[in-house]
mmCIF file of C-alpha atoms in Angstrom:
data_model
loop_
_atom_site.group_PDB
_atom_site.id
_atom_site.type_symbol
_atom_site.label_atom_id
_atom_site.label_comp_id
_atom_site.label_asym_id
_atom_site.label_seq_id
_atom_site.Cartn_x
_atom_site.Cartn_y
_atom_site.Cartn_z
ATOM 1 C CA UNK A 1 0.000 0.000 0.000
ATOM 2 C CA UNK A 2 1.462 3.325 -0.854
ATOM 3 C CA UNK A 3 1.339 6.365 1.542
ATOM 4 C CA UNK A 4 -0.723 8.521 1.197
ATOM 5 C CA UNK A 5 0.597 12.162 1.360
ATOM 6 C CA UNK A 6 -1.635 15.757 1.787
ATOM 7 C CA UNK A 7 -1.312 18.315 -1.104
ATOM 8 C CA UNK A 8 -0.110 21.597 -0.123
ATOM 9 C CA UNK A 9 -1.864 24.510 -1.510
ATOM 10 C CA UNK A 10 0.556 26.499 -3.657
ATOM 11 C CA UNK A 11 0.659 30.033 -3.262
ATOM 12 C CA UNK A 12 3.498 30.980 -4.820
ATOM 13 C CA UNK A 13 7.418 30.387 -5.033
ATOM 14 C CA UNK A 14 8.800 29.715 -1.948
ATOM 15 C CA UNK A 15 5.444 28.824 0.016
ATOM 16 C CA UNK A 16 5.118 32.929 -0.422
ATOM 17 C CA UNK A 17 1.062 34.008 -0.310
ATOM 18 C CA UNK A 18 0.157 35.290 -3.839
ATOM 19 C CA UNK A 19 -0.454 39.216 -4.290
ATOM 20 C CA UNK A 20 -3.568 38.104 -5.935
ATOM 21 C CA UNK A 21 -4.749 36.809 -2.646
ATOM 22 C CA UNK A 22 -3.450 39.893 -0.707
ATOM 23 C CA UNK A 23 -5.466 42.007 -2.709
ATOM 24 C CA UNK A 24 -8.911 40.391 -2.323
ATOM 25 C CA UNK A 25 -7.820 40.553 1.202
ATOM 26 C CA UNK A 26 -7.359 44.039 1.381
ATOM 27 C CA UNK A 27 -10.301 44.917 -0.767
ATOM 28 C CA UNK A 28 -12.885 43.113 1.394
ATOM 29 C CA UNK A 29 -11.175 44.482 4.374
ATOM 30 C CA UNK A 30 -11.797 48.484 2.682
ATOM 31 C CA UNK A 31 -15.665 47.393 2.144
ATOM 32 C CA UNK A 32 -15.901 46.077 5.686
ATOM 33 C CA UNK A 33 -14.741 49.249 7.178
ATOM 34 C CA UNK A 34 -16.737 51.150 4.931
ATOM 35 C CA UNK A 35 -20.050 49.390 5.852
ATOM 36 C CA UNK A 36 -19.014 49.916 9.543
ATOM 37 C CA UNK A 37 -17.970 54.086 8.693
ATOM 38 C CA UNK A 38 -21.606 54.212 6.708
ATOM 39 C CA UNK A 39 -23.681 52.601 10.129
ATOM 40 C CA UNK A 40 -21.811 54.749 12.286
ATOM 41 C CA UNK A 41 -22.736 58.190 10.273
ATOM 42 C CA UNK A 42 -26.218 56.951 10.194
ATOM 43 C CA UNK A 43 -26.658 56.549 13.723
ATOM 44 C CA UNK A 44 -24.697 59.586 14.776
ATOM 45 C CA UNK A 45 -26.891 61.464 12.030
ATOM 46 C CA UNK A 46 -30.003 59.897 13.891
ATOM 47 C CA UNK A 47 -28.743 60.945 17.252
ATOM 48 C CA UNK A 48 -27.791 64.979 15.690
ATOM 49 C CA UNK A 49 -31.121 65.086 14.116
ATOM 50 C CA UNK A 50 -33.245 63.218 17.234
ATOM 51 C CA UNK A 51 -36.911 63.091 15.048
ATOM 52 C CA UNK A 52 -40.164 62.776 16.462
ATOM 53 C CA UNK A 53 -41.749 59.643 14.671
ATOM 54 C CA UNK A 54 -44.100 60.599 12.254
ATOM 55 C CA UNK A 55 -48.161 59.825 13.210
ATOM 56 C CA UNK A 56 -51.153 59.972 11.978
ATOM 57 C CA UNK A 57 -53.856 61.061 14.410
ATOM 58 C CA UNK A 58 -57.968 62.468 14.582
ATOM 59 C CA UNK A 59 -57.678 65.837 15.077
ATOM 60 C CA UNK A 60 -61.565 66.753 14.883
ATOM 61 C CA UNK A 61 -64.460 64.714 13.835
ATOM 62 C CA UNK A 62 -68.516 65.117 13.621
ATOM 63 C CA UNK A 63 -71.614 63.318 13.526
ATOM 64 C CA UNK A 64 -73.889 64.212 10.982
ATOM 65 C CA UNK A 65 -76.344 61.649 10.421
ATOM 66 C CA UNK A 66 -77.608 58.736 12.441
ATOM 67 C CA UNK A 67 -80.621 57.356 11.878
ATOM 68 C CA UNK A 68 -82.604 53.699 12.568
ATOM 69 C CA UNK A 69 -86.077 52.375 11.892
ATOM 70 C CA UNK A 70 -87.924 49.685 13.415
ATOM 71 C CA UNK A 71 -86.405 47.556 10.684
ATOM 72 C CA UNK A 72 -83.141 47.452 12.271
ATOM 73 C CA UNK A 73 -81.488 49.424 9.247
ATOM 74 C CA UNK A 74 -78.947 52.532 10.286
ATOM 75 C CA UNK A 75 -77.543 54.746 8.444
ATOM 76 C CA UNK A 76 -74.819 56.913 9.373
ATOM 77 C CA UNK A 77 -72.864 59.844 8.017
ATOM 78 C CA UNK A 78 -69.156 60.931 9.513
ATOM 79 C CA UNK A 79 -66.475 63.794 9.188
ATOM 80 C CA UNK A 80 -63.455 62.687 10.040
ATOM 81 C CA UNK A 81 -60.468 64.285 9.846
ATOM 82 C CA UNK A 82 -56.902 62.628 10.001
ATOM 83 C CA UNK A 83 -53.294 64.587 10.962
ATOM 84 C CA UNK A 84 -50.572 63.595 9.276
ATOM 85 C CA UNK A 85 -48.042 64.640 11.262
ATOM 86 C CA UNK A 86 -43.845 65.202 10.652
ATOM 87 C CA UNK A 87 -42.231 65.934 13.767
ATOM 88 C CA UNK A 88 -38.212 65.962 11.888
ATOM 89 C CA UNK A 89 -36.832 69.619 11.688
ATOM 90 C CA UNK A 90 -33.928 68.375 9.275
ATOM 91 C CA UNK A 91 -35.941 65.730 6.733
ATOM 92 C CA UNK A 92 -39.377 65.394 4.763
ATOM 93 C CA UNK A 93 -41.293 62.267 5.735
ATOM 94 C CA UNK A 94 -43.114 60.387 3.542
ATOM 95 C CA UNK A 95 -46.804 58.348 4.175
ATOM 96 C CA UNK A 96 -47.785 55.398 1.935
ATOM 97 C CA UNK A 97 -49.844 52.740 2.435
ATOM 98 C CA UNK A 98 -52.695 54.361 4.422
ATOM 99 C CA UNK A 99 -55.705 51.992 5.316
ATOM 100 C CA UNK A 100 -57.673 52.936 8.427
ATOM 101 C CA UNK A 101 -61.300 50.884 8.953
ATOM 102 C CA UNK A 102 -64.257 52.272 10.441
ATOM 103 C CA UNK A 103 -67.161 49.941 12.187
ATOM 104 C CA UNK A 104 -69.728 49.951 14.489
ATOM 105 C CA UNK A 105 -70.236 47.271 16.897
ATOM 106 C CA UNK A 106 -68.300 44.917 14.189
ATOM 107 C CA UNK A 107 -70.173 46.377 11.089
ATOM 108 C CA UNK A 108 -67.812 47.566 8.857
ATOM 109 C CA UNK A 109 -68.892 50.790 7.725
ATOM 110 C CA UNK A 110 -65.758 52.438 5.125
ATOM 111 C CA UNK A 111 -62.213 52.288 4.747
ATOM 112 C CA UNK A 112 -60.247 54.850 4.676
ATOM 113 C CA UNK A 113 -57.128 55.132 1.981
ATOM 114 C CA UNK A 114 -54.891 58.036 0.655
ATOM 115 C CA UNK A 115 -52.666 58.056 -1.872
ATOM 116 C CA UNK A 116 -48.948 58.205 -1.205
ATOM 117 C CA UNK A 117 -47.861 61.821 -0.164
ATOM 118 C CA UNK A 118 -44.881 63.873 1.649
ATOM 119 C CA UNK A 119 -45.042 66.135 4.651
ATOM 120 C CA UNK A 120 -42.533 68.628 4.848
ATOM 121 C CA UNK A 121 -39.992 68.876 7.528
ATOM 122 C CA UNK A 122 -41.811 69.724 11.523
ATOM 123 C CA UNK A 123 -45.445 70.478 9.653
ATOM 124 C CA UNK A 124 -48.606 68.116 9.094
ATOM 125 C CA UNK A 125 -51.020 67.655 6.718
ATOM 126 C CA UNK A 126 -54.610 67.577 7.513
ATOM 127 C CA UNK A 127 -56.700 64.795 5.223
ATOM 128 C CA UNK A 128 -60.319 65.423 5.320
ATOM 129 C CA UNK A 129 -62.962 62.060 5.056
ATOM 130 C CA UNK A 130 -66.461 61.854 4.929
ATOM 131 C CA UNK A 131 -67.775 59.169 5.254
ATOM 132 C CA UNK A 132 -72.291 58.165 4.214
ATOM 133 C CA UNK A 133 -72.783 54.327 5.017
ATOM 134 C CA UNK A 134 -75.715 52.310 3.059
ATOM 135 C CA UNK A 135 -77.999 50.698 5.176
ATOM 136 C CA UNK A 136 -76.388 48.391 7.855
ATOM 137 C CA UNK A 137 -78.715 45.583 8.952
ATOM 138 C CA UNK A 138 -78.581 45.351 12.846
ATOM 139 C CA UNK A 139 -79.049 42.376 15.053
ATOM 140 C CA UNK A 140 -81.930 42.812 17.957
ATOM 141 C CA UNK A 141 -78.903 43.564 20.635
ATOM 142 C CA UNK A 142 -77.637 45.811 18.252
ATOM 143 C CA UNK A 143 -80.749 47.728 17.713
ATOM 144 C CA UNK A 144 -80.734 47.891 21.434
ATOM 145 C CA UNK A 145 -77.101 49.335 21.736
ATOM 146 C CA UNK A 146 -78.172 52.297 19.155
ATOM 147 C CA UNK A 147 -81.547 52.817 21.358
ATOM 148 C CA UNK A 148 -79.244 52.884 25.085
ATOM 149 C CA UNK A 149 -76.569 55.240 23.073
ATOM 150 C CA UNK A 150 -79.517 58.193 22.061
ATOM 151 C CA UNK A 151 -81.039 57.500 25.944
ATOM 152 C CA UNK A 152 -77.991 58.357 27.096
ATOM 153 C CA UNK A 153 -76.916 60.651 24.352
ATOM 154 C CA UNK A 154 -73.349 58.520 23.121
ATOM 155 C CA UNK A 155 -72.666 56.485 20.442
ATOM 156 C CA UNK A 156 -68.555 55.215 19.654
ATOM 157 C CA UNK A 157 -67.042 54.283 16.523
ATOM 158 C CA UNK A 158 -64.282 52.020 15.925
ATOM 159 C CA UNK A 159 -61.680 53.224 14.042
ATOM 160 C CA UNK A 160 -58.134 50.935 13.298
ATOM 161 C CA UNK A 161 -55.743 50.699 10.528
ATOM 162 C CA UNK A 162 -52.131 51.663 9.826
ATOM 163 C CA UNK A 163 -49.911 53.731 7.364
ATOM 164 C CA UNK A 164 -46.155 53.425 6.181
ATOM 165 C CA UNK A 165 -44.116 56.340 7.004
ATOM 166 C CA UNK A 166 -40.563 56.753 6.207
ATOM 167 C CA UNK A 167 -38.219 59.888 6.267
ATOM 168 C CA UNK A 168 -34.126 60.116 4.848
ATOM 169 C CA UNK A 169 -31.211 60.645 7.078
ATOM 170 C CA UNK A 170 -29.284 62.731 4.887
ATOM 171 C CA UNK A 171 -28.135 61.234 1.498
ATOM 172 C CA UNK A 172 -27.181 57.536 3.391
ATOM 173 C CA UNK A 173 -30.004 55.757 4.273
ATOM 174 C CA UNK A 174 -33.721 56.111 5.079
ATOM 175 C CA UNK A 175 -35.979 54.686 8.403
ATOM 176 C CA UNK A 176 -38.957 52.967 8.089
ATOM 177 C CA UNK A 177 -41.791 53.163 10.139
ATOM 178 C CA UNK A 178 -45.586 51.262 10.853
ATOM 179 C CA UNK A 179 -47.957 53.434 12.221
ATOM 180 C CA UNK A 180 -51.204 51.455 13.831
ATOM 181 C CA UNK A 181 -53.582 53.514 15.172
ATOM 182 C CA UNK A 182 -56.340 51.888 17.126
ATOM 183 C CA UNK A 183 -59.405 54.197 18.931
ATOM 184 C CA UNK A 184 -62.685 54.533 19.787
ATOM 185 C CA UNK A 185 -64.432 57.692 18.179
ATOM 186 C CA UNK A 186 -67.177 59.033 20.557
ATOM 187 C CA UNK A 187 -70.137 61.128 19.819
ATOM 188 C CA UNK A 188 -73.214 63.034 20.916
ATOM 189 C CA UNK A 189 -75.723 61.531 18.843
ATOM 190 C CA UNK A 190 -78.112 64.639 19.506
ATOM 191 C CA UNK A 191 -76.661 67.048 18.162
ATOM 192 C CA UNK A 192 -73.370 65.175 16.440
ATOM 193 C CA UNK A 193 -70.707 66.902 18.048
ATOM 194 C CA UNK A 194 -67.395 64.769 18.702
ATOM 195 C CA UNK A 195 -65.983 63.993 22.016
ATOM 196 C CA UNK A 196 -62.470 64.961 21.875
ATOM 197 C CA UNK A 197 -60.325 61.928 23.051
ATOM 198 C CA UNK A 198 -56.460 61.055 22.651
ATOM 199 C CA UNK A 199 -56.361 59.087 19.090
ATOM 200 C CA UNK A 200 -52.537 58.596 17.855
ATOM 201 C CA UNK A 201 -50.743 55.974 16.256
ATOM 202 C CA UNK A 202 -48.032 53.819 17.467
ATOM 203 C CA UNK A 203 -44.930 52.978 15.583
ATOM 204 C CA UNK A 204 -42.753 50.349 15.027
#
């Protein structure tokens, strides 16, 4: 049986490491510390800059039409108006994906969308929905619900949903946020004024 011996890689004359192999070596050691250099000035840019995270809020809302028959059919008409708000002093944010459902006691009633647009730096945009709902069939405890809420002169709204928002740290990279915004929007059903409650997203 012969011996079996091990090849040894050549590199070179005189077991010296080829310059090919030193420069790949130094190249991916350049982009390595460039990678780290381009994190670095991102986060100390996020640190100089310290943003408020965009949000979308209800700013001011009204009733202006609830009505129900004996039939168990209500209709409903809202105003609803949502703040888009950019709290960065140094970069424009951007919202995208907007999708915000409204109900009542589980009925869906409209959804809410926007097309993509930009806030500019530390201002807010104001977006401005009404809403008229075809009749919504109720079930007996629902039609009970609508008759306690005019007794005792309050009716609430579910409103949830979410946006994209996203805003550039200087030329190197961007963050991305997901705003959900989840609230209950109350109302005198007498006279259709809102009740003024704390309704603002939360971002991850």
């Amino acid at each position: 049986m012969h011996p079996k011996f091990k090849r040894k890689l050549a590199t070179g004359r005189h077991d010296r490491t080829n310059p090919l192999i030193w420069l790949i070596a130094v190249l991916c050691t350049i982009i390595a510390i460039a990678v780290v250099i381009a994190g670095i000035a991102v986060f100390i840019a996020y640190l100089v800059i310290h943003p408020r995270i965009p949000t979308i809020s209800v700013t001011n809302a009204h009733l202006d039409l609830l009505k129900n028959d004996y039939a168990g059919l209500l209709q409903t008409q809202l105003t609803i108006v949502l703040r888009a708000q950019n709290g960065n002093m140094k970069a424009h944010a951007t919202f995208s994906y907007m999708r915000f459902n409204i109900s009542y006691q589980g009925q869906d009633i409209a959804v809410l969308v926007a097309d993509p647009f930009e806030v500019p730096k530390n201002t807010s945009k104001d977006l401005n929905y009404v809403i008229q709902s075809s009749s919504i069939p109720l079930t007996p405890d629902q039609m009970e619900k609508v008759d306690d809420s005019w007794k005792k002169n309050e009716i609430s709204f579910n409103l949830r949903g979410y946006a994209r928002t996203r805003w550039r740290v200087g030329p190197i990279d961007s963050f991305k946020f997901l705003a959900h915004l989840t609230c209950d929007l109350k109302f005198h059903p007498l006279n259709g004024t809102y009740i003024p409650s704390r309704c603002t997203s939360k971002s991850k």
